[in-house]
Short mmCIF file of C-alpha atoms and ligand atoms in Angstrom, two decimals:
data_model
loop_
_atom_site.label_atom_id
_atom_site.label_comp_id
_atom_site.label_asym_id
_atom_site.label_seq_id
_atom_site.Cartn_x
_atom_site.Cartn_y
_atom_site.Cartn_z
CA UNK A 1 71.07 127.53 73.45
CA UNK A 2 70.42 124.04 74.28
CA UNK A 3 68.34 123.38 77.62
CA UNK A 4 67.26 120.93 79.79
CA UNK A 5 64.20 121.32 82.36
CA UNK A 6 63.46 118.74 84.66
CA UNK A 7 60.25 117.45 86.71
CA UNK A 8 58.81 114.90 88.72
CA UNK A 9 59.72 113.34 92.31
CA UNK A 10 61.33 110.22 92.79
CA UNK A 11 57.77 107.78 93.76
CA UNK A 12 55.44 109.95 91.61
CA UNK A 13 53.69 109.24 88.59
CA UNK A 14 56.88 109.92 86.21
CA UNK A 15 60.25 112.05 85.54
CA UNK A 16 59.55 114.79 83.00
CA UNK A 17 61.74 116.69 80.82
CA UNK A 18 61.86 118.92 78.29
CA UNK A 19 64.77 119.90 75.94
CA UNK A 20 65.04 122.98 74.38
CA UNK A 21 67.28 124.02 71.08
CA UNK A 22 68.03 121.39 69.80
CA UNK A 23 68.45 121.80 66.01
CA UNK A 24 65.85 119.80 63.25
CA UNK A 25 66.73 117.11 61.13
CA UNK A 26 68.73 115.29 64.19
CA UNK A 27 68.67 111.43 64.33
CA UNK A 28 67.00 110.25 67.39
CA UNK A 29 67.42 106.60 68.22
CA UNK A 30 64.95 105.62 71.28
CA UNK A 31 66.91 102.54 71.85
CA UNK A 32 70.03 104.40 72.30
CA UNK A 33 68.45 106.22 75.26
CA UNK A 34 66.86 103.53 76.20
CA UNK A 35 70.40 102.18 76.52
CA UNK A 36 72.09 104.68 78.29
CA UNK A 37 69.20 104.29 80.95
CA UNK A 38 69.62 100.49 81.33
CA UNK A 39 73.36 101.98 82.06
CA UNK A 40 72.30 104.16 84.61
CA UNK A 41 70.49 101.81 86.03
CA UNK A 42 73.78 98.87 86.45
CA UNK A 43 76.25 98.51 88.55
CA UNK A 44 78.17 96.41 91.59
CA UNK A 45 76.07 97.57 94.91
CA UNK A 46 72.81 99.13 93.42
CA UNK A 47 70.07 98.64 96.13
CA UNK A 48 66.08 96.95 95.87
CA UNK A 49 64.25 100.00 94.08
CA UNK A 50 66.40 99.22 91.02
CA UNK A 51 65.05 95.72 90.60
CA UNK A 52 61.50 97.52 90.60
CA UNK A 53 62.17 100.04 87.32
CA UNK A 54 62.86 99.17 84.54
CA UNK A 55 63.66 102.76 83.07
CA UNK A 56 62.19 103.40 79.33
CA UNK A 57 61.92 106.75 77.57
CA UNK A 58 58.87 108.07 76.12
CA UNK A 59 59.14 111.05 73.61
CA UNK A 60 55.47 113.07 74.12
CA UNK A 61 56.98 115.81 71.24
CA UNK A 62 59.66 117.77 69.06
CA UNK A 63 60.58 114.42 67.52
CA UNK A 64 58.76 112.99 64.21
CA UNK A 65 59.69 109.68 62.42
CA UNK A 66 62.99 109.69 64.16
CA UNK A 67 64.26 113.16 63.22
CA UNK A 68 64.29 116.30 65.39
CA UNK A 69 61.59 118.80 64.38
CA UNK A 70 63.38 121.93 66.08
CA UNK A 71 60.83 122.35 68.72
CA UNK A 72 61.33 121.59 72.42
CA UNK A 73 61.92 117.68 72.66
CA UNK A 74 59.41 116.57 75.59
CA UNK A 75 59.90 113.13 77.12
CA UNK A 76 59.25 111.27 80.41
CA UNK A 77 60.54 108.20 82.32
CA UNK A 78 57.72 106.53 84.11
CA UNK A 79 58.14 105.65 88.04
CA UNK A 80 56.77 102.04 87.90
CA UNK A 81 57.14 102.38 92.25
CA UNK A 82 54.02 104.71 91.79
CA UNK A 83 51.80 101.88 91.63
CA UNK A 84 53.15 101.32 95.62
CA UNK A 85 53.03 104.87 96.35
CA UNK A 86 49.71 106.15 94.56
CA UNK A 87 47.84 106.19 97.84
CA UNK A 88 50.51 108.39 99.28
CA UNK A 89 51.63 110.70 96.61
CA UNK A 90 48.82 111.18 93.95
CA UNK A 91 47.97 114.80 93.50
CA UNK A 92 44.79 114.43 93.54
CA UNK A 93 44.55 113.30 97.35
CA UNK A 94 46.93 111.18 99.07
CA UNK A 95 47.43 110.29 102.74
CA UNK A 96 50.13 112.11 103.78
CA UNK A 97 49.90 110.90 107.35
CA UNK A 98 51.92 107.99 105.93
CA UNK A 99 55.09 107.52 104.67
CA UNK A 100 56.39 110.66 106.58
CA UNK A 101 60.27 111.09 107.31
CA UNK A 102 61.23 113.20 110.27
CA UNK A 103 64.33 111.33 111.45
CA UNK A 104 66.31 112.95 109.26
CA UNK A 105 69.48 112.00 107.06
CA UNK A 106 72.38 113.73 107.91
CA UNK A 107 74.25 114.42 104.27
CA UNK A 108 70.90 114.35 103.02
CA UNK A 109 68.28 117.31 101.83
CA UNK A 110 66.40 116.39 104.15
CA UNK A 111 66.48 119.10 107.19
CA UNK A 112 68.01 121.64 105.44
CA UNK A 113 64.78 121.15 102.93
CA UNK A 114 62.14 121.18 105.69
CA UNK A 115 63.22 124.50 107.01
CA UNK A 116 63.72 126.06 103.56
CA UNK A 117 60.33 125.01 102.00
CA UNK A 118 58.49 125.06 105.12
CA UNK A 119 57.62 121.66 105.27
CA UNK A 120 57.36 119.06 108.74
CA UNK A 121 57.40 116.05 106.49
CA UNK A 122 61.03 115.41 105.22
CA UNK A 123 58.79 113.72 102.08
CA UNK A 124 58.47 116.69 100.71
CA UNK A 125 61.96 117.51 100.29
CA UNK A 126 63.27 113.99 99.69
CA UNK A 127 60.90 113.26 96.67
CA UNK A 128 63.05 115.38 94.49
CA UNK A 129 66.21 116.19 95.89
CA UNK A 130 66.08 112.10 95.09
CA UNK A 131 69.22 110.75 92.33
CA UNK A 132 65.90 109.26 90.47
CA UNK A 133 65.67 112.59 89.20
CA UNK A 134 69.18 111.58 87.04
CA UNK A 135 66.89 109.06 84.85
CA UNK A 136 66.04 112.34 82.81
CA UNK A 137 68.98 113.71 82.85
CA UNK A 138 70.40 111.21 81.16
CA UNK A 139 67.55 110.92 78.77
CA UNK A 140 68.50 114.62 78.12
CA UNK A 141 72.20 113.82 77.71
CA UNK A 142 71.98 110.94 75.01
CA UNK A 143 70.07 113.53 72.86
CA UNK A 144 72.64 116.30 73.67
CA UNK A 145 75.25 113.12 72.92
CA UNK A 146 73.53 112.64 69.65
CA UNK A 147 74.22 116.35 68.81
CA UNK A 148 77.97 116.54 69.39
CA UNK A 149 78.37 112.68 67.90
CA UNK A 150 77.06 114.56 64.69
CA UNK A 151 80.15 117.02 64.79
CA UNK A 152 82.77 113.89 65.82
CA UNK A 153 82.48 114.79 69.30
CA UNK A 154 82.42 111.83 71.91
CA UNK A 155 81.90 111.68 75.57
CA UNK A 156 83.02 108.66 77.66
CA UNK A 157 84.49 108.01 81.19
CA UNK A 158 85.27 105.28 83.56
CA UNK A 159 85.29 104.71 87.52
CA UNK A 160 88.60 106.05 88.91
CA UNK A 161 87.85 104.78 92.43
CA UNK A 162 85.76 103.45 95.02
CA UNK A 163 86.21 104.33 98.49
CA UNK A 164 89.33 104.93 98.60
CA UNK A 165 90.81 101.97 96.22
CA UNK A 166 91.67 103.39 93.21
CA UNK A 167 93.28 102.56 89.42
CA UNK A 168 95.95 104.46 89.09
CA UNK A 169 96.83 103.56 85.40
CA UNK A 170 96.25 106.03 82.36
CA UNK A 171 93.75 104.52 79.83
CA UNK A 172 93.33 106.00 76.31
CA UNK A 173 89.84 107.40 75.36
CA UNK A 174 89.40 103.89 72.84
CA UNK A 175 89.59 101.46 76.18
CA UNK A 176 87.04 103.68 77.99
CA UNK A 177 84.26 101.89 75.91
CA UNK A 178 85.09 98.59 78.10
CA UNK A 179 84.02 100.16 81.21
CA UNK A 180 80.75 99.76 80.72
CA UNK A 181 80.34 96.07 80.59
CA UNK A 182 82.63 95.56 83.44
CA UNK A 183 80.43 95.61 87.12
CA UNK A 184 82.11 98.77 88.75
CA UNK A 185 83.04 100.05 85.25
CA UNK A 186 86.31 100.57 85.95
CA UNK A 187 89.07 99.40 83.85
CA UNK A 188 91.75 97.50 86.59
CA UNK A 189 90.79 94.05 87.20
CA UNK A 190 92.59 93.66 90.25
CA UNK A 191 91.05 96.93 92.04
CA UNK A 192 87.90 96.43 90.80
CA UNK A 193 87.55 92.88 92.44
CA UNK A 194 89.02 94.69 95.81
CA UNK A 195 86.43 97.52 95.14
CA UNK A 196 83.58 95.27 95.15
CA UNK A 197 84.74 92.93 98.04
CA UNK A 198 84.93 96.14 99.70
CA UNK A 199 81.34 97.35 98.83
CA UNK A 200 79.72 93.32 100.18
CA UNK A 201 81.82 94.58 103.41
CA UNK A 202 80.22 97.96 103.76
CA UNK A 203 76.55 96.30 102.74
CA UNK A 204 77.47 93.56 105.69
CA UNK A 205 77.97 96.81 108.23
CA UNK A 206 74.87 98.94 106.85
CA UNK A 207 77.26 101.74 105.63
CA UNK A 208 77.73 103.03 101.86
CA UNK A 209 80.27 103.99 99.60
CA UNK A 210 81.19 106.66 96.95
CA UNK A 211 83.95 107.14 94.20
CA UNK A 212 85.61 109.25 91.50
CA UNK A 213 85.16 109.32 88.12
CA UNK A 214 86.70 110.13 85.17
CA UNK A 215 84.32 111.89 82.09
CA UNK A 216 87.09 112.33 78.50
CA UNK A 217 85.04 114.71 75.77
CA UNK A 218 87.27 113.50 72.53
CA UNK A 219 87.22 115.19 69.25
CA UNK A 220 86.14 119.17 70.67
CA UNK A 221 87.61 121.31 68.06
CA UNK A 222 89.53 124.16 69.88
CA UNK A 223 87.84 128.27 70.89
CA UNK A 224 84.26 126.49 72.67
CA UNK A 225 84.41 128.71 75.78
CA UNK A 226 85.36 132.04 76.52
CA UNK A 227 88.50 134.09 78.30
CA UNK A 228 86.45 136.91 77.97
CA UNK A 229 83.34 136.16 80.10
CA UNK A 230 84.28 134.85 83.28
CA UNK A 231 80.41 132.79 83.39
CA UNK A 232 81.55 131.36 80.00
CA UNK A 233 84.42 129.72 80.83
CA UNK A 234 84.37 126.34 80.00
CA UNK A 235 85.86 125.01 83.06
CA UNK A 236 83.37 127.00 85.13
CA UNK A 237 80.79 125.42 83.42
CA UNK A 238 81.52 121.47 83.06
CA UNK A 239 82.44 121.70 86.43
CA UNK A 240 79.34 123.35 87.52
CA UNK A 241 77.15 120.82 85.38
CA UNK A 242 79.19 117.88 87.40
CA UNK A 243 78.65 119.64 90.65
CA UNK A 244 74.76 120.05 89.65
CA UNK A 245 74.91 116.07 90.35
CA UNK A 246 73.03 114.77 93.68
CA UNK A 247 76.20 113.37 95.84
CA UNK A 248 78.78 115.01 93.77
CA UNK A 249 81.08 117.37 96.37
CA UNK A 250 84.36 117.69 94.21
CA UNK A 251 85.18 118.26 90.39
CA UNK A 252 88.31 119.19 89.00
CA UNK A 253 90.42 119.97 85.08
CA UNK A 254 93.29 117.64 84.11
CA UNK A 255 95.62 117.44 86.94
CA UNK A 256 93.06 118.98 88.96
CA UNK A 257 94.13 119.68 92.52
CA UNK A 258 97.50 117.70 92.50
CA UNK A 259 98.94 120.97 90.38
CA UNK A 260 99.16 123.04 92.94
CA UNK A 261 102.00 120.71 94.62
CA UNK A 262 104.01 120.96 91.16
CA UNK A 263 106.64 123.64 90.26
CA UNK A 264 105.22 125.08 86.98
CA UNK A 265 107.51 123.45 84.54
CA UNK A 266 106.07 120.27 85.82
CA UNK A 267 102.25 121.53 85.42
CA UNK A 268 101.81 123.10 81.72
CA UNK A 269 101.70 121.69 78.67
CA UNK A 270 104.61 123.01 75.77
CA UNK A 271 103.19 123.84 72.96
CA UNK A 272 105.04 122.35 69.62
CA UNK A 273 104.30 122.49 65.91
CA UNK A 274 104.06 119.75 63.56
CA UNK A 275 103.11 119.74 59.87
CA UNK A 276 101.87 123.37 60.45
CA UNK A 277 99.61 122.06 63.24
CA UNK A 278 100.12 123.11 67.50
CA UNK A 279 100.52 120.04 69.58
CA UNK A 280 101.20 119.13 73.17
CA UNK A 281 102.63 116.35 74.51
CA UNK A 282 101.18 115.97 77.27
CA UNK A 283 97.76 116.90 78.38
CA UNK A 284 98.23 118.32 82.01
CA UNK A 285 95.54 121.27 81.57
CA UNK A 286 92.74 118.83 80.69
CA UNK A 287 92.28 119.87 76.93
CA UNK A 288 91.73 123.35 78.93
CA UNK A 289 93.36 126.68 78.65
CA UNK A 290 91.99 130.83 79.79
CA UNK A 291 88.59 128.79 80.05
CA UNK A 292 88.82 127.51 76.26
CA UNK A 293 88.83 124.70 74.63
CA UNK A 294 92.44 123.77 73.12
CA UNK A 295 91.45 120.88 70.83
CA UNK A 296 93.03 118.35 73.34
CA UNK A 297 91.15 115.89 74.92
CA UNK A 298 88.96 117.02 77.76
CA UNK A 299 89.46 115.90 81.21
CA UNK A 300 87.04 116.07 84.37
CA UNK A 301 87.05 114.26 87.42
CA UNK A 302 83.89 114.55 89.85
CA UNK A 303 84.57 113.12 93.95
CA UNK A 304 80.45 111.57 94.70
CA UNK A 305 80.15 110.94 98.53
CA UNK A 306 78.77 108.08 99.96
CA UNK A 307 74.80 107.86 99.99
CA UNK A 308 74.00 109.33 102.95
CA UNK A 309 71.40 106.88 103.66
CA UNK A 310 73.07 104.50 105.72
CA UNK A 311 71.12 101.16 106.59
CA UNK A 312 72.92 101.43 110.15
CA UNK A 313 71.65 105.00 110.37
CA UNK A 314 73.43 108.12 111.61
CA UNK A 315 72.90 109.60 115.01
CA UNK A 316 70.39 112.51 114.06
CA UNK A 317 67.85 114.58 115.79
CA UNK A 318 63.33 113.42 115.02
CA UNK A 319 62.26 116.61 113.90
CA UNK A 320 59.06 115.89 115.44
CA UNK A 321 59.94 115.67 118.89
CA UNK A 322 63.38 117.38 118.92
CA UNK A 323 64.66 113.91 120.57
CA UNK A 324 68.02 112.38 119.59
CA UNK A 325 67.86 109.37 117.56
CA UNK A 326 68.90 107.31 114.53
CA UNK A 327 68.15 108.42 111.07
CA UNK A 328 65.45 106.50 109.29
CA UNK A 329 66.55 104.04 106.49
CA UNK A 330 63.98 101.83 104.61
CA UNK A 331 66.35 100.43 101.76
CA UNK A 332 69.27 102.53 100.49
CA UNK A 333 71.96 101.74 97.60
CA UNK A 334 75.36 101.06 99.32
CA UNK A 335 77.18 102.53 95.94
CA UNK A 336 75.64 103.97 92.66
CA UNK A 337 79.10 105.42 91.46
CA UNK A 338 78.08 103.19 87.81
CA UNK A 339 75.03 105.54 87.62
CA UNK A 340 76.76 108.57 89.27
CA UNK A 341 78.96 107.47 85.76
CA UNK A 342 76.38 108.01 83.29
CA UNK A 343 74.91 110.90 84.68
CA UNK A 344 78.14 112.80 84.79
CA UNK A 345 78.57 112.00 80.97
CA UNK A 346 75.00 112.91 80.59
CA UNK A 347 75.46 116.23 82.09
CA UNK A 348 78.58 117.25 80.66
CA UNK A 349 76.95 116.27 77.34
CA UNK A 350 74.46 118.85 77.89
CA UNK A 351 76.57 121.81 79.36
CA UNK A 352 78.51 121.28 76.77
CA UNK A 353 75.59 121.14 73.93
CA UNK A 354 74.98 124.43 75.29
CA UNK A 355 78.08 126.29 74.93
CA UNK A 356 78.67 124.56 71.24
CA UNK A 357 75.24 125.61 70.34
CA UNK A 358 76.09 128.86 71.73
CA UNK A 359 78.63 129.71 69.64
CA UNK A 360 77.59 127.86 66.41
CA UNK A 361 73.59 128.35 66.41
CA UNK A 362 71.77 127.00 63.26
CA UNK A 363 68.09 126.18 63.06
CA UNK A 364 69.02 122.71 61.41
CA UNK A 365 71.52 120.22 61.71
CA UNK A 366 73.16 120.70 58.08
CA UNK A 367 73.64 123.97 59.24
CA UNK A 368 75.32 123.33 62.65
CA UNK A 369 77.49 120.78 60.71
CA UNK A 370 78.45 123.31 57.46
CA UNK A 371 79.37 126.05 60.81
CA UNK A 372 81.42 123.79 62.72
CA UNK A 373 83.14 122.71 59.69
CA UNK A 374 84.42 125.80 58.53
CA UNK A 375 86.43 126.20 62.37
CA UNK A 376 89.87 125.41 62.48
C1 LIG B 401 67.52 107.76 96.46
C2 LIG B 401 67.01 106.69 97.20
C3 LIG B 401 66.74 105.36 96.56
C4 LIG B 401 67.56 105.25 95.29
C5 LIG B 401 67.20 106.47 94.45
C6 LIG B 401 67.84 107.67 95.04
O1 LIG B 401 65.39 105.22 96.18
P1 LIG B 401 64.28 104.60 97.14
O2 LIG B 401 64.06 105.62 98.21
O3 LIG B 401 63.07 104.41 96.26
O4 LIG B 401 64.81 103.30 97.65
O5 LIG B 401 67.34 104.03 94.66
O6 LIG B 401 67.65 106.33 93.14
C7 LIG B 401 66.76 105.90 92.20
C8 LIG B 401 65.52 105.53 92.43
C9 LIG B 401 67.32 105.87 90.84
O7 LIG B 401 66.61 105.46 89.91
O8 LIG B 401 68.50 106.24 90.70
C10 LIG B 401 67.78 109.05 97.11
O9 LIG B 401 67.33 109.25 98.23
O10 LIG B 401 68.47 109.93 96.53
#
């Protein structure tokens, strides 16, 4: 079983986390994280905290000269905003008569969080149900990416759409790669200059935007997953990882929600054998099938909203004087769908480090490798 627990609010000291099960003897490479955080933190319409953090991992233990040691992997991703928010959110004492949020976000945690936890500061929900707690996540996921890489398992993706304008085109998983240096990563010139025109627009009218993306696993052998356990099925449980994302409100397999227009003949994939090998030629479940993996590629889009905090501001009620008013807004990111990206990989990286570590165990990497080896 490979784990991830995760800690810290989004202006306190720092992000914690702690992975469990991973196996000894794995290659870590600091820089690589390092780099997949400098990802997360990219991308056309990002808003004024981003130019404040510059997001490094630390690893505090379970790592030793570069190499797992089999114990749980502890790291943390320091909040350099805490310096600005000490006074107000140290644990040791902080004035909490500042800083408060009652004019709540609508889309947000916020009320729904205040009546829950019994709090009358919105603060006290917002600190974690914050996206900054994604920077671990994806700390989590390049070690969970470092895993699978080690069985010739890859995860990439790219930006679909963004508010509505979307690339249409098929790209193989080898072109995904160039997403990432692109400023929306997605992969259609033309709609990606429209996308971003369209994101200055919304930043000119206070309003945000959100997006779908595309996350490919390549290289999964076939069998990770279960038809026999309904909580196992590998479906059920990417998609559940994607919808664990703040913002995220839609996830879907292959053709997702477009094959339930389509007669069947049009929907599943015929199975053909070559050189004593079962192909498909085409891909319509999503490298999917009875909540298994069929050794095609995998295929997951995830719908993120727009960030519901909205520089204009939302008609909403102040929680502290049950008046009607406008929902509070300091600075806000018009779109993270880039980061949104990244964390999606991240998590699906991780959900599925679980369910391969599931079935394979091994206390060591050799041993994981020797296991998944001997699969068909
Ligand atoms: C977030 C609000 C913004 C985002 C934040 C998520 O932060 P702030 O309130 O400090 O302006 O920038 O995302 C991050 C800090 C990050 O690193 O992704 C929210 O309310 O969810």
């Amino acid at each position: 079983m490979i784990k991830l627990t995760t800690a810290g609010e989004s202006h306190g000291k720092m992000l914690v986390g702690i992975l469990e099960g991973l196996p000894s003897n794995l290659p870590v490479n600091i820089e690589e994280i390092d780099g997949q955080l400098a990802l997360r933190q990219s991308g056309y319409g990002r808003g004024g905290r981003q130019k404040i953090e510059t997001d490094r991992v630390e690893i505090l233990s379970g790592v030793r000269n570069r190499l797992t040691l089999g114990s749980p992997v502890a790291f943390c991703v320091k909040n350099a905003d805490y310096e600005n928010w000490r006074p107000y959110m140290a644990a040791e004492g902080a004035d909490v008569t500042q800083k408060t949020l009652t004019r709540v976000r609508p889309g947000h945690a916020d009320l729904t969080g205040m009546l829950k936890y019994g709090h009358t500061d919105a603060r006290n929900v917002l600190e974690r149900a914050s996206a900054r707690e994604t920077a671990v996540r994806v700390a989590g996921g390049a070690l969970a990416k470092a895993y699978l890489k080690q069985l010739g398992v890859k995860i990439s993706g790219y930006v679909v759409s963004v508010c509505g304008i979307k690339d249409g085109k098929f790209h193989t998983f080898d072109e995904l790669d160039g997403a990432k240096s692109r400023p929306l990563f997605m992969l259609d010139d033309n709609k990606e200059k429209q996308a971003m025109a369209l994101i200055d627009k919304l930043k000119a009218e206070g309003d945000t935007a959100g997006g779908v993306v595309e996350i490919r696993v390549n290289g999964l052998k076939s069998g990770f997953g279960s038809c026999m356990r309904y909580a196992d099925k590998l479906d059920a449980v990417l998609c559940g990882a994607m919808l664990s994302v703040q913002a995220i409100k839609g996830a879907e397999v292959g053709l997702g929600f477009a094959c339930a227009d389509l007669a069947g003949s049009r929907v599943h994939d015929e199975i053909f054998i070559k050189d004593g090998k079962y192909t498909r030629n085409t891909n319509n479940a999503g490298g999917i099938e009875g909540g298994m993996s069929n050794g095609e590629e995998i295929v997951l889009r995830a719908a993120m909203k727009p960030i519901p905090t909205l520089m204009k501001g939302l008609k909403t009620v102040d929680t502290a004087n049950g008046g009607a008013c406008v929902a509070a807004s300091e600075r806000s990111d018009v779109a993270a769908i880039c980061a949104c990206e990244i964390v999606l990989e991240s998590v699906v990286a991780l959900a599925l480090a679980d369910v391969v570590s599931a079935r394979l165990g091994g206390d060591n990497l050799k041993e994981v490798k020797e296991r998944y080896s001997l699969l068909p």
